[in-house]
XYZ file of N, CA and C in Angstrom:
807
model
N -16.272 -24.113 -9.504
C -18.252 -25.208 -9.362
C -18.721 -24.632 -10.260
N -19.126 -22.864 -10.155
C -20.115 -22.711 -10.664
C -20.747 -22.902 -11.776
N -19.511 -23.471 -13.152
C -19.203 -23.896 -14.350
C -19.386 -25.404 -13.957
N -19.668 -25.914 -13.165
C -19.528 -27.139 -12.865
C -21.719 -27.530 -13.060
N -22.029 -26.675 -11.813
C -23.793 -26.489 -11.199
C -24.859 -25.746 -12.736
N -23.793 -24.780 -13.386
C -25.190 -24.290 -14.056
C -24.752 -25.809 -14.958
N -24.510 -26.054 -16.337
C -25.165 -26.656 -16.926
C -26.617 -27.781 -16.219
N -26.184 -27.836 -14.791
C -26.918 -29.132 -14.154
C -28.484 -28.165 -13.670
N -28.027 -27.295 -13.617
C -29.173 -26.674 -13.486
C -30.128 -25.829 -14.340
N -29.514 -26.056 -15.854
C -29.919 -26.070 -16.803
C -31.471 -26.868 -16.886
N -31.416 -28.229 -16.175
C -32.588 -29.435 -16.114
C -33.225 -28.467 -15.672
N -33.355 -28.121 -14.451
C -34.789 -27.671 -13.922
C -35.157 -26.003 -14.641
N -34.338 -25.199 -14.824
C -34.415 -23.717 -15.486
C -35.284 -24.068 -16.970
N -34.884 -24.935 -17.531
C -35.474 -24.731 -19.122
C -36.429 -26.464 -19.368
N -36.544 -27.303 -18.054
C -37.055 -28.494 -18.659
C -38.542 -28.946 -19.535
N -39.329 -27.586 -19.192
C -40.050 -28.362 -20.480
C -39.546 -28.069 -21.696
N -38.683 -26.960 -22.346
C -37.828 -26.758 -23.431
C -37.593 -27.653 -23.692
N -36.378 -28.530 -23.153
C -36.095 -29.557 -22.834
C -36.626 -30.789 -23.403
N -37.588 -30.954 -22.301
C -38.314 -31.675 -22.931
C -38.926 -31.869 -24.397
N -39.402 -30.836 -24.422
C -40.015 -30.500 -26.414
C -38.571 -31.030 -27.413
N -37.994 -30.655 -26.881
C -36.902 -30.472 -28.296
C -36.400 -32.294 -28.202
N -35.640 -32.679 -26.905
C -35.209 -33.961 -27.426
C -36.083 -34.594 -27.680
N -37.969 -35.059 -26.988
C -38.998 -35.414 -28.293
C -38.836 -35.149 -29.617
N -38.653 -33.922 -29.849
C -38.249 -33.532 -31.571
C -37.594 -34.398 -31.992
N -35.827 -33.651 -31.724
C -34.358 -34.351 -31.963
C -35.070 -36.588 -32.193
N -35.077 -36.845 -30.939
C -35.820 -38.210 -31.093
C -36.624 -38.939 -32.121
N -37.546 -37.779 -32.203
C -38.774 -38.209 -33.390
C -38.174 -38.234 -34.619
N -37.849 -37.609 -34.809
C -36.773 -37.181 -36.052
C -36.214 -38.560 -36.844
N -34.965 -38.520 -35.585
C -34.523 -40.074 -36.814
C -35.134 -41.298 -37.493
N -36.684 -41.598 -36.778
C -37.721 -42.296 -37.191
C -38.651 -41.663 -38.300
N -38.433 -40.538 -38.216
C -39.554 -40.034 -39.164
C -39.778 -39.979 -40.629
N -40.609 -40.894 -41.204
C -40.770 -41.294 -42.722
C -39.928 -42.765 -42.827
N -39.866 -43.557 -41.479
C -39.213 -45.107 -41.702
C -40.184 -45.918 -41.270
N -40.407 -47.043 -42.669
C -41.664 -47.964 -42.290
C -41.578 -48.199 -41.016
N -40.675 -48.686 -40.285
C -40.388 -49.626 -38.656
C -40.396 -48.288 -38.161
N -39.528 -48.003 -38.238
C -39.844 -46.153 -36.935
C -39.214 -46.838 -35.688
N -39.813 -46.579 -34.883
C -39.157 -47.251 -33.584
C -37.788 -48.792 -33.460
N -38.563 -49.591 -33.950
C -38.462 -50.731 -34.180
C -36.769 -50.690 -34.864
N -36.385 -49.740 -35.399
C -34.742 -49.912 -35.672
C -34.108 -49.382 -34.306
N -34.922 -48.443 -33.295
C -34.080 -48.891 -32.087
C -33.357 -49.862 -31.569
N -34.324 -50.934 -31.551
C -33.709 -52.326 -31.178
C -32.875 -52.904 -32.455
N -33.658 -53.119 -33.937
C -33.528 -53.806 -34.722
C -31.648 -53.449 -34.760
N -31.168 -52.207 -34.996
C -29.808 -51.806 -35.386
C -28.916 -52.900 -33.887
N -28.527 -52.525 -33.044
C -28.038 -53.350 -32.297
C -27.948 -54.357 -32.165
N -28.988 -54.852 -32.316
C -29.124 -56.337 -33.012
C -28.019 -57.186 -33.805
N -28.711 -56.131 -34.714
C -27.738 -56.643 -36.446
C -26.000 -56.234 -36.056
N -25.673 -55.226 -35.273
C -24.414 -54.851 -35.051
C -23.825 -56.271 -34.179
N -24.730 -56.552 -33.006
C -23.784 -57.324 -31.800
C -23.293 -58.596 -32.881
N -24.357 -59.403 -33.708
C -24.603 -60.449 -34.684
C -23.316 -60.272 -35.675
N -23.289 -58.869 -36.045
C -22.195 -58.821 -37.027
C -20.679 -58.746 -36.386
N -20.672 -57.902 -35.701
C -19.526 -57.619 -34.955
C -18.407 -59.494 -33.676
N -20.016 -60.244 -33.576
C -19.951 -61.114 -33.107
C -19.058 -62.288 -33.850
N -19.519 -62.392 -35.010
C -18.942 -63.229 -36.109
C -17.844 -63.084 -36.295
N -17.337 -61.526 -36.835
C -15.899 -61.488 -37.627
C -14.804 -61.470 -36.099
N -15.180 -60.653 -34.670
C -14.288 -60.818 -33.775
C -13.981 -62.198 -32.917
N -15.025 -62.944 -32.829
C -15.299 -64.274 -31.949
C -14.715 -65.471 -33.055
N -15.736 -65.314 -34.135
C -15.928 -66.680 -35.004
C -14.741 -66.907 -35.673
N -14.165 -65.344 -36.475
C -13.038 -65.497 -37.387
C -12.155 -64.924 -36.036
N -12.325 -63.668 -35.632
C -10.492 -63.341 -35.102
C -10.377 -64.113 -33.017
N -11.378 -65.107 -33.374
C -11.710 -66.086 -32.140
C -11.535 -65.624 -30.554
N -12.020 -64.309 -30.748
C -11.463 -63.401 -29.505
C -12.270 -64.199 -28.342
N -11.690 -63.749 -27.352
C -12.604 -64.741 -26.096
C -12.291 -63.769 -24.791
N -13.517 -64.415 -24.162
C -13.529 -63.384 -23.232
C -13.522 -64.238 -21.414
N -12.803 -63.918 -20.926
C -12.156 -64.877 -19.661
C -13.437 -65.464 -19.316
N -13.294 -66.738 -18.292
C -14.252 -67.416 -17.852
C -15.501 -68.184 -18.605
N -15.065 -67.332 -19.567
C -16.551 -68.104 -20.930
C -15.417 -69.155 -21.802
N -16.353 -70.222 -22.468
C -15.590 -71.104 -22.921
C -15.685 -70.533 -23.725
N -14.632 -71.261 -25.322
C -13.946 -71.047 -26.820
C -14.982 -70.996 -27.150
N -15.941 -71.533 -27.163
C -17.357 -71.943 -28.186
C -18.522 -70.891 -27.891
N -18.034 -69.845 -26.580
C -19.708 -69.179 -25.982
C -19.970 -67.966 -26.081
N -20.329 -68.153 -28.008
C -20.609 -66.771 -28.902
C -21.400 -66.054 -28.028
N -22.657 -66.463 -27.035
C -24.016 -65.791 -26.594
C -23.201 -64.930 -25.839
N -22.096 -65.551 -24.692
C -21.311 -64.602 -23.855
C -20.122 -63.752 -24.322
N -19.858 -64.004 -25.744
C -19.612 -62.946 -26.005
C -19.947 -62.162 -26.326
N -21.180 -62.280 -26.953
C -22.469 -61.218 -27.884
C -22.440 -60.033 -26.556
N -23.260 -60.712 -25.662
C -23.795 -59.851 -24.392
C -22.200 -58.686 -23.537
N -21.115 -59.324 -23.514
C -19.651 -58.673 -23.395
C -20.113 -57.405 -24.268
N -20.064 -58.066 -25.659
C -20.049 -57.031 -26.851
C -20.917 -55.945 -26.532
N -22.037 -56.447 -26.871
C -23.212 -55.248 -26.680
C -22.993 -54.568 -25.634
N -22.626 -54.666 -23.861
C -22.463 -54.215 -23.338
C -21.511 -53.357 -23.590
N -20.850 -53.059 -23.901
C -19.364 -52.693 -24.372
C -20.103 -51.190 -25.408
N -21.178 -52.223 -26.706
C -21.837 -51.231 -27.153
C -22.539 -49.929 -27.157
N -22.953 -50.294 -26.209
C -24.144 -49.720 -25.545
C -23.407 -48.152 -24.518
N -22.482 -48.159 -24.161
C -21.371 -46.696 -23.697
C -20.673 -46.133 -24.882
N -20.180 -47.144 -25.745
C -19.302 -46.521 -26.705
C -20.121 -45.843 -28.153
N -20.972 -46.292 -27.824
C -22.019 -45.581 -29.045
C -23.136 -44.576 -28.659
N -23.140 -44.213 -27.437
C -23.454 -42.754 -26.218
C -22.662 -42.355 -26.688
N -21.414 -42.150 -26.039
C -20.099 -41.247 -26.480
C -19.741 -41.213 -28.339
N -20.279 -41.911 -28.816
C -19.374 -41.492 -30.119
C -20.763 -40.759 -31.043
N -22.216 -40.856 -30.476
C -23.417 -40.457 -31.017
C -22.522 -38.494 -30.595
N -22.362 -38.543 -28.891
C -22.689 -36.890 -29.383
C -21.698 -36.456 -29.347
N -19.864 -37.327 -29.311
C -18.920 -36.313 -30.414
C -19.335 -36.811 -32.108
N -19.601 -37.301 -32.214
C -20.648 -36.975 -33.921
C -20.943 -35.598 -33.858
N -21.695 -35.742 -33.358
C -22.998 -34.196 -33.230
C -22.322 -32.773 -33.285
N -21.526 -33.216 -32.102
C -21.210 -31.637 -31.537
C -20.564 -30.763 -32.291
N -19.398 -31.154 -33.182
C -19.036 -30.230 -33.996
C -19.799 -28.873 -34.817
N -20.947 -29.522 -35.454
C -21.954 -29.490 -36.500
C -23.318 -28.933 -35.690
N -23.107 -28.807 -34.316
C -24.650 -28.780 -33.957
C -25.115 -27.091 -34.191
N -23.775 -26.386 -33.551
C -24.263 -24.627 -33.698
C -24.541 -24.983 -34.853
N -23.834 -25.127 -36.161
C -23.710 -24.182 -37.173
C -25.456 -24.618 -38.446
N -25.528 -25.900 -37.126
C -26.618 -26.671 -38.070
C -28.248 -26.052 -37.500
N -28.402 -25.168 -36.372
C -28.886 -24.177 -35.616
C -28.797 -22.894 -35.202
N -28.113 -21.919 -37.035
C -28.077 -20.632 -36.787
C -29.700 -20.046 -36.636
N -30.438 -20.601 -36.529
C -31.687 -20.047 -36.503
C -32.172 -19.438 -34.197
N -31.251 -20.482 -33.930
C -31.572 -20.473 -32.324
C -29.966 -19.587 -32.045
N -29.810 -19.468 -32.776
C -28.292 -18.293 -31.715
C -28.696 -16.845 -32.373
N -29.464 -16.639 -33.342
C -29.540 -15.415 -33.912
C -31.197 -14.527 -32.534
N -31.669 -15.986 -31.961
C -32.342 -15.406 -30.962
C -32.193 -15.126 -29.927
N -32.782 -13.751 -29.156
C -31.894 -13.049 -28.451
C -32.067 -13.988 -26.813
N -33.499 -14.763 -27.308
C -34.266 -15.003 -25.942
C -33.850 -16.714 -25.857
N -33.530 -17.384 -27.234
C -33.133 -18.101 -27.065
C -31.949 -19.351 -25.971
N -31.905 -19.847 -25.240
C -31.207 -20.255 -24.204
C -30.261 -21.956 -25.317
N -29.449 -20.778 -25.862
C -27.923 -21.755 -26.445
C -27.148 -22.825 -25.359
N -27.072 -22.515 -24.821
C -26.516 -23.317 -23.976
C -27.095 -24.933 -23.557
N -28.304 -24.591 -23.911
C -29.506 -26.167 -23.566
C -28.892 -27.364 -24.921
N -28.419 -26.950 -26.203
C -28.713 -27.612 -26.592
C -27.697 -28.944 -27.024
N -26.460 -28.779 -26.124
C -25.596 -29.695 -26.196
C -26.497 -30.821 -25.318
N -27.463 -30.591 -24.236
C -27.866 -31.312 -22.814
C -28.965 -32.332 -23.712
N -29.332 -31.451 -25.212
C -30.438 -31.974 -25.868
C -29.488 -33.417 -26.863
N -28.853 -32.658 -27.192
C -28.122 -34.083 -28.078
C -27.326 -35.155 -27.114
N -26.772 -34.285 -25.418
C -26.881 -35.869 -25.020
C -28.254 -36.497 -24.228
N -29.081 -36.252 -23.617
C -30.680 -36.949 -23.540
C -30.912 -37.044 -25.211
N -31.038 -37.203 -26.090
C -31.612 -38.214 -27.279
C -30.535 -38.886 -27.236
N -28.923 -39.340 -27.125
C -27.807 -40.389 -27.105
C -28.293 -41.675 -26.011
N -28.701 -40.584 -24.500
C -29.138 -41.492 -23.983
C -30.338 -42.287 -24.153
N -31.327 -41.700 -24.686
C -32.730 -42.673 -24.595
C -32.354 -43.565 -25.854
N -31.534 -43.555 -27.008
C -31.241 -44.772 -27.888
C -30.064 -45.536 -26.885
N -29.334 -45.113 -26.531
C -28.600 -46.199 -25.649
C -29.527 -46.808 -24.274
N -30.630 -46.565 -23.309
C -31.372 -46.970 -22.699
C -32.095 -47.763 -23.807
N -32.579 -47.971 -25.060
C -33.782 -49.253 -25.740
C -32.325 -50.075 -26.024
N -30.897 -49.566 -26.067
C -30.081 -51.004 -26.363
C -29.348 -51.607 -24.746
N -29.610 -50.679 -24.214
C -29.945 -51.262 -23.018
C -31.075 -52.532 -23.057
N -32.356 -51.609 -22.751
C -32.855 -53.057 -22.465
C -32.671 -53.876 -23.177
N -32.660 -53.553 -24.191
C -32.118 -55.134 -25.428
C -31.208 -56.047 -25.176
N -30.019 -55.170 -24.305
C -29.037 -56.770 -23.551
C -29.972 -56.878 -22.288
N -30.225 -56.708 -21.700
C -30.771 -56.921 -20.805
C -31.690 -57.987 -20.511
N -32.728 -57.898 -21.878
C -33.390 -58.905 -22.142
C -32.788 -60.453 -22.488
N -32.102 -59.883 -23.361
C -30.967 -61.173 -24.060
C -30.552 -61.871 -22.750
N -29.878 -60.868 -21.938
C -29.446 -61.802 -20.623
C -30.387 -62.503 -19.632
N -31.245 -61.669 -19.547
C -32.827 -62.382 -19.260
C -32.730 -63.876 -19.946
N -32.727 -64.431 -21.183
C -33.588 -64.921 -22.168
C -32.350 -66.647 -21.661
N -30.811 -65.824 -22.002
C -30.332 -66.743 -22.752
C -29.263 -67.251 -20.797
N -28.949 -66.153 -19.821
C -28.214 -66.388 -18.714
C -29.552 -66.646 -17.723
N -30.483 -65.757 -17.560
C -31.160 -65.838 -16.536
C -31.379 -63.925 -15.867
N -32.122 -64.177 -14.972
C -32.375 -62.648 -14.952
C -31.180 -61.766 -14.422
N -31.051 -60.545 -14.455
C -29.570 -60.007 -13.849
C -30.043 -59.322 -12.583
N -28.435 -59.408 -12.112
C -28.937 -58.580 -10.495
C -29.205 -57.613 -10.145
N -30.132 -57.268 -8.774
C -30.183 -55.645 -8.530
C -29.417 -55.154 -9.081
N -27.634 -55.087 -9.113
C -26.935 -54.663 -9.228
C -27.279 -52.694 -10.406
N -28.114 -53.847 -11.478
C -28.676 -52.954 -12.532
C -28.970 -51.787 -12.121
N -29.560 -51.977 -11.124
C -30.539 -50.233 -10.508
C -29.179 -49.564 -10.900
N -28.146 -49.714 -10.233
C -27.204 -48.723 -9.710
C -26.746 -48.155 -10.757
N -26.946 -48.525 -12.618
C -26.509 -48.234 -13.694
C -26.527 -46.544 -13.898
N -27.920 -46.611 -14.001
C -27.245 -44.247 -13.901
C -26.042 -43.956 -13.491
N -26.405 -44.043 -11.855
C -25.384 -43.533 -10.811
C -24.016 -44.002 -11.326
N -23.818 -45.327 -11.747
C -22.294 -45.599 -12.326
C -22.230 -44.929 -13.250
N -23.176 -44.679 -14.314
C -22.518 -43.941 -15.173
C -22.494 -42.624 -15.694
N -23.156 -41.923 -14.323
C -22.722 -40.110 -14.532
C -21.666 -39.957 -14.641
N -20.567 -40.572 -14.040
C -19.490 -40.074 -14.680
C -18.888 -39.439 -15.826
N -19.520 -40.640 -16.670
C -19.296 -41.153 -18.122
C -20.133 -40.037 -18.499
N -21.618 -39.733 -17.699
C -22.881 -38.916 -18.986
C -21.983 -37.218 -18.671
N -21.307 -36.922 -17.518
C -20.204 -35.569 -17.909
C -19.802 -35.764 -18.353
N -18.904 -36.545 -18.849
C -17.834 -36.825 -19.618
C -18.278 -36.157 -20.863
N -19.122 -37.049 -21.745
C -20.103 -36.409 -22.871
C -20.752 -35.960 -22.789
N -21.257 -34.724 -22.200
C -21.783 -33.696 -22.068
C -20.715 -32.738 -22.467
N -19.432 -32.993 -21.395
C -18.405 -31.424 -21.724
C -18.051 -32.093 -22.648
N -17.785 -32.785 -23.271
C -16.966 -32.811 -24.479
C -17.839 -31.936 -25.323
N -19.408 -32.603 -25.621
C -20.322 -32.060 -26.666
C -19.825 -30.492 -26.255
N -20.037 -29.826 -24.911
C -20.093 -28.510 -25.253
C -18.949 -28.172 -25.378
N -17.444 -28.653 -25.729
C -16.738 -28.039 -25.783
C -16.333 -28.494 -27.534
N -16.208 -29.328 -28.298
C -16.722 -29.651 -29.677
C -17.754 -28.787 -29.923
N -19.186 -28.681 -29.681
C -19.672 -27.798 -30.031
C -19.020 -25.788 -30.288
N -18.343 -25.825 -29.662
C -18.044 -24.348 -29.591
C -17.044 -23.619 -30.456
N -15.868 -25.324 -30.263
C -14.401 -24.581 -30.908
C -15.257 -25.132 -32.966
N -16.208 -26.059 -32.991
C -16.568 -26.589 -34.199
C -16.988 -25.572 -34.880
N -17.584 -24.275 -34.248
C -17.938 -23.087 -35.432
C -16.191 -22.452 -35.911
N -15.370 -22.159 -35.017
C -14.574 -21.652 -35.255
C -13.209 -22.548 -36.433
N -13.573 -23.677 -35.973
C -12.540 -24.898 -36.347
C -13.206 -25.871 -37.154
N -14.101 -25.386 -37.943
C -14.612 -26.266 -39.133
C -13.357 -27.766 -39.478
N -12.233 -27.463 -39.645
C -11.814 -28.760 -39.433
C -12.208 -30.306 -38.522
N -12.661 -29.608 -37.633
C -12.986 -30.013 -35.958
C -13.977 -31.666 -36.248
N -14.999 -31.024 -37.687
C -15.868 -32.157 -37.748
C -15.323 -32.848 -38.844
N -14.053 -33.137 -39.492
C -13.533 -33.973 -40.315
C -12.680 -34.631 -39.472
N -11.905 -34.940 -38.518
C -11.076 -35.061 -37.638
C -11.648 -35.978 -36.531
N -13.651 -35.553 -36.103
C -14.253 -36.647 -35.605
C -13.696 -37.785 -35.506
N -14.248 -38.199 -36.770
C -15.171 -39.603 -37.800
C -13.584 -40.666 -37.303
N -12.282 -40.284 -37.868
C -11.474 -40.858 -37.633
C -10.728 -41.223 -35.890
N -11.004 -40.182 -35.715
C -11.026 -39.947 -33.960
C -12.186 -40.864 -33.137
N -12.885 -41.215 -33.846
C -13.996 -42.467 -32.955
C -13.840 -43.399 -33.579
N -12.911 -43.639 -34.669
C -13.031 -44.744 -34.802
C -11.582 -45.377 -34.268
N -10.819 -44.427 -34.107
C -9.821 -45.529 -33.343
C -9.634 -45.051 -31.602
N -11.030 -44.414 -31.138
C -11.350 -44.491 -30.062
C -12.048 -45.669 -29.097
N -12.900 -46.466 -31.017
C -13.665 -47.926 -30.808
C -11.911 -48.761 -30.351
N -11.374 -48.615 -31.263
C -10.523 -49.864 -31.095
C -9.617 -49.821 -29.933
N -9.719 -48.992 -29.248
C -8.501 -48.087 -27.980
C -9.561 -48.265 -26.815
N -10.024 -48.900 -26.949
C -11.700 -49.000 -25.495
C -11.403 -50.089 -25.801
N -12.155 -50.905 -24.523
C -12.816 -52.858 -24.075
C -13.640 -53.122 -24.787
N -14.191 -52.505 -26.796
C -15.285 -53.174 -26.764
C -15.344 -54.594 -26.951
N -14.467 -54.742 -27.900
C -14.598 -56.169 -28.716
C -13.651 -56.876 -27.864
N -12.300 -56.332 -26.744
C -11.845 -57.627 -25.990
C -11.576 -56.964 -25.182
N -11.427 -57.871 -23.926
C -11.351 -57.677 -22.420
C -10.024 -56.983 -21.892
N -10.182 -55.945 -21.286
C -8.329 -55.114 -20.705
C -7.717 -56.395 -20.190
N -7.865 -58.000 -19.884
C -6.903 -58.319 -19.775
C -6.250 -59.245 -20.446
N -6.923 -59.260 -21.693
C -6.113 -59.174 -23.147
C -5.104 -58.212 -23.671
N -5.428 -57.144 -22.839
C -3.781 -56.091 -23.486
C -2.959 -56.795 -22.590
N -1.569 -56.641 -23.250
C -0.480 -56.807 -22.221
C 0.113 -56.110 -21.737
N 0.774 -55.532 -21.071
C 1.420 -54.477 -20.246
C 2.558 -54.411 -21.330
N 3.060 -53.012 -20.981
C 2.433 -51.217 -20.346
C 1.379 -51.304 -21.042
N 1.362 -51.532 -21.635
C -0.239 -51.302 -22.236
C -1.738 -50.897 -21.755
N -1.558 -52.234 -20.782
C -3.055 -51.663 -20.131
C -2.884 -50.970 -19.147
N -2.105 -50.104 -18.472
C -1.681 -49.424 -17.594
C -2.469 -47.813 -18.857
N -1.804 -47.749 -19.663
C -2.547 -47.018 -20.613
C -3.809 -46.452 -21.022
N -4.481 -47.974 -21.261
C -5.561 -47.731 -21.439
C -6.508 -47.976 -20.069
N -5.949 -47.729 -19.193
C -6.475 -47.106 -17.708
C -6.496 -45.866 -17.802
N -5.810 -45.348 -18.543
C -6.908 -43.995 -18.683
C -7.642 -43.307 -19.466
N -8.138 -44.251 -20.490
C -9.186 -44.118 -21.018
C -10.689 -44.465 -20.047
N -11.145 -43.096 -20.445
C -12.614 -42.867 -19.541
C -13.734 -43.943 -19.685
N -13.506 -43.810 -21.351
C -14.526 -45.192 -22.094
C -14.198 -46.661 -21.237
N -12.938 -46.953 -20.707
C -12.954 -48.221 -20.448
C -13.303 -48.791 -18.854
N -13.528 -47.362 -18.093
C -13.738 -47.448 -17.101
C -15.328 -47.837 -17.640
N -16.048 -46.956 -17.496
C -17.762 -46.809 -17.980
C -17.772 -48.236 -18.612
N -16.895 -48.764 -19.826
C -17.503 -49.917 -20.621
C -17.480 -51.404 -19.165
N -15.591 -51.283 -18.186
C -16.385 -52.052 -17.381
C -17.127 -52.384 -16.606
N -17.620 -51.070 -16.069
C -18.721 -51.106 -14.878
C -19.787 -51.516 -15.329
N -20.277 -51.075 -16.577
C -21.743 -51.696 -17.612
C -22.000 -53.595 -17.396
N -20.485 -53.524 -17.871
C -20.554 -54.892 -17.811
C -20.690 -55.403 -16.485
N -19.772 -55.165 -15.266
C -20.229 -55.887 -14.094
C -21.199 -55.682 -13.665
N -22.225 -54.413 -13.509
C -23.299 -54.795 -12.983
C -23.967 -55.224 -13.629
N -24.282 -55.603 -15.232
C -25.368 -56.149 -15.675
C -25.237 -57.258 -15.843
N -23.609 -57.990 -16.433
C -23.569 -59.545 -16.529
C -23.366 -60.060 -15.308
N -22.391 -59.436 -14.317
C -21.593 -59.755 -13.016
C -22.511 -59.443 -11.765
N -23.398 -58.587 -12.008
C -23.877 -58.524 -10.276
C -22.865 -57.429 -9.713
N -21.487 -57.275 -9.937
C -20.310 -56.387 -9.559
C -20.543 -54.350 -9.087
N -19.930 -53.715 -8.746
C -19.595 -52.740 -8.085
C -18.676 -52.167 -8.402
N -18.274 -51.223 -8.390
C -16.719 -50.542 -8.188
C -16.688 -50.463 -7.320
N -15.162 -50.236 -7.390
C -14.580 -50.138 -6.130
C -14.468 -48.217 -5.676
N -15.870 -47.858 -4.708
C -15.433 -46.491 -4.193
C -14.109 -45.423 -5.192
N -13.315 -45.434 -4.778
C -12.327 -44.940 -4.636
C -12.268 -44.490 -6.770
N -12.174 -45.982 -7.417
C -12.139 -45.775 -8.598
C -13.238 -45.070 -9.147
N -14.229 -45.018 -8.107
C -15.989 -44.112 -9.145
C -15.361 -42.676 -9.015
N -15.030 -42.653 -7.282
C -14.648 -41.470 -6.871
C -14.170 -40.070 -8.181
N -12.990 -41.021 -8.313
C -11.899 -39.912 -9.111
C -12.158 -40.078 -10.158
N -12.771 -41.125 -11.093
C -13.743 -40.589 -12.360
C -14.715 -39.638 -11.934
N -15.666 -39.338 -11.153
C -16.614 -38.961 -11.357
C -16.255 -37.292 -10.985
N -15.063 -37.265 -9.689
C -14.248 -35.783 -10.007
C -13.528 -35.574 -11.424
N -12.799 -36.428 -12.298
C -12.599 -36.422 -13.864
C -14.113 -35.782 -14.198
N -14.691 -36.371 -14.199
C -16.373 -35.908 -14.844
C -16.668 -34.284 -14.878
N -16.895 -34.380 -13.514
C -17.070 -33.089 -13.160
C -16.136 -31.979 -14.100
N -14.979 -32.243 -14.091
C -13.967 -30.809 -14.176
C -14.165 -30.798 -15.860
N -14.560 -32.403 -15.880
C -14.416 -31.947 -17.659
C -15.787 -31.338 -18.255
N -16.375 -31.067 -17.840
C -17.987 -30.632 -17.740
C -18.143 -29.072 -17.141
N -17.107 -28.776 -16.736
C -16.637 -27.171 -16.000
C -16.253 -26.627 -16.915
N -15.186 -27.185 -17.494
C -14.008 -26.867 -18.631
C -15.216 -27.096 -19.961
N -15.842 -27.595 -20.411
C -16.701 -28.009 -21.501
C -17.637 -26.622 -21.862
N -18.287 -26.945 -20.467
C -18.973 -25.988 -20.289
C -18.865 -23.934 -20.332
N -17.846 -24.064 -19.611
C -16.848 -22.770 -19.095
C -16.705 -22.642 -20.963
N -15.062 -22.805 -21.530
C -14.890 -23.159 -22.943
C -16.775 -22.130 -23.858
N -17.774 -23.332 -24.338
C -18.664 -23.091 -24.458
C -19.471 -20.911 -24.000
N -19.713 -21.341 -23.194
C -19.723 -20.100 -22.791
C -19.092 -18.266 -22.705
N -17.630 -18.599 -23.180
C -16.586 -17.488 -23.128
C -16.945 -17.386 -24.467
N -16.948 -18.460 -25.624
C -17.212 -18.490 -26.872
C -18.334 -17.629 -27.294
N -19.639 -18.073 -26.554
C -20.777 -18.205 -27.425
C -20.936 -16.725 -27.677
N -20.387 -15.451 -26.659
C -21.052 -13.918 -27.543
C -20.693 -13.838 -29.648
N -19.794 -14.692 -29.215
C -18.994 -15.023 -30.832
C -19.419 -15.267 -31.470
N -20.520 -16.405 -31.302
C -21.001 -17.020 -32.320
C -21.711 -16.561 -33.849
N -22.752 -15.560 -33.035
C -23.532 -14.867 -34.266
C -22.797 -14.486 -35.135
N -21.887 -13.896 -34.965
C -20.826 -12.952 -35.551
C -19.915 -14.654 -36.775
N -19.658 -15.501 -36.724
C -19.462 -15.826 -37.126
C -20.344 -17.017 -38.492
N -21.961 -17.246 -37.604
C -22.216 -17.587 -38.614
C -22.801 -16.788 -39.630
């Protein structure tokens, strides 16, 4: 359990440094651009419109409970899935080169290198929060005000955030020694996008593939996001606790691997 609690203690121990690095990480995304932070709103909207046209209008994808021509319902369900998936994608995409891109931090003996994966997660979470705000605003305008279930979103996504942080720790550590991981992540993320219920509902997946899809941790997080925002539903407590335990174990695994390999970082760099 020590390897689970230690990364969480980092938030309190280095909160000032985390805040500064996360702010710098987020500001660097839009530095020099004309529209600045507006891109955080424009990007998810454009992505939603394009994917809705391709999968709903061209490929005739449908969502249970929605009419065949209900583009708004499909778009909202799609955007809810993209909010979760994009957070996961950003963490995995940054992780393999995280230490390689910050060699000066590794060589400073007093710098806590273990906070870098946390900075990546916080930066991705801020972007996801902006997309989630766009989703809630569209829900309010097109359907009506969302239910109070949205207040539970931080808690509902906690197992998923643990999973993302654990994966970031693991890939950041291994990416220094196995440079090919950075090349593998791109295709892997693409595969995960289509194997997760982002563009389609779980109900459309035939058996026995639906049972295998349930093993995908993104499936639960995407379903809970849609349930809380669009339907006002909460997950079953047993399912939530199972995902929470899995997320905690994966976080402990990733952090332990990172700390075990950390003394060798400077030698490889």
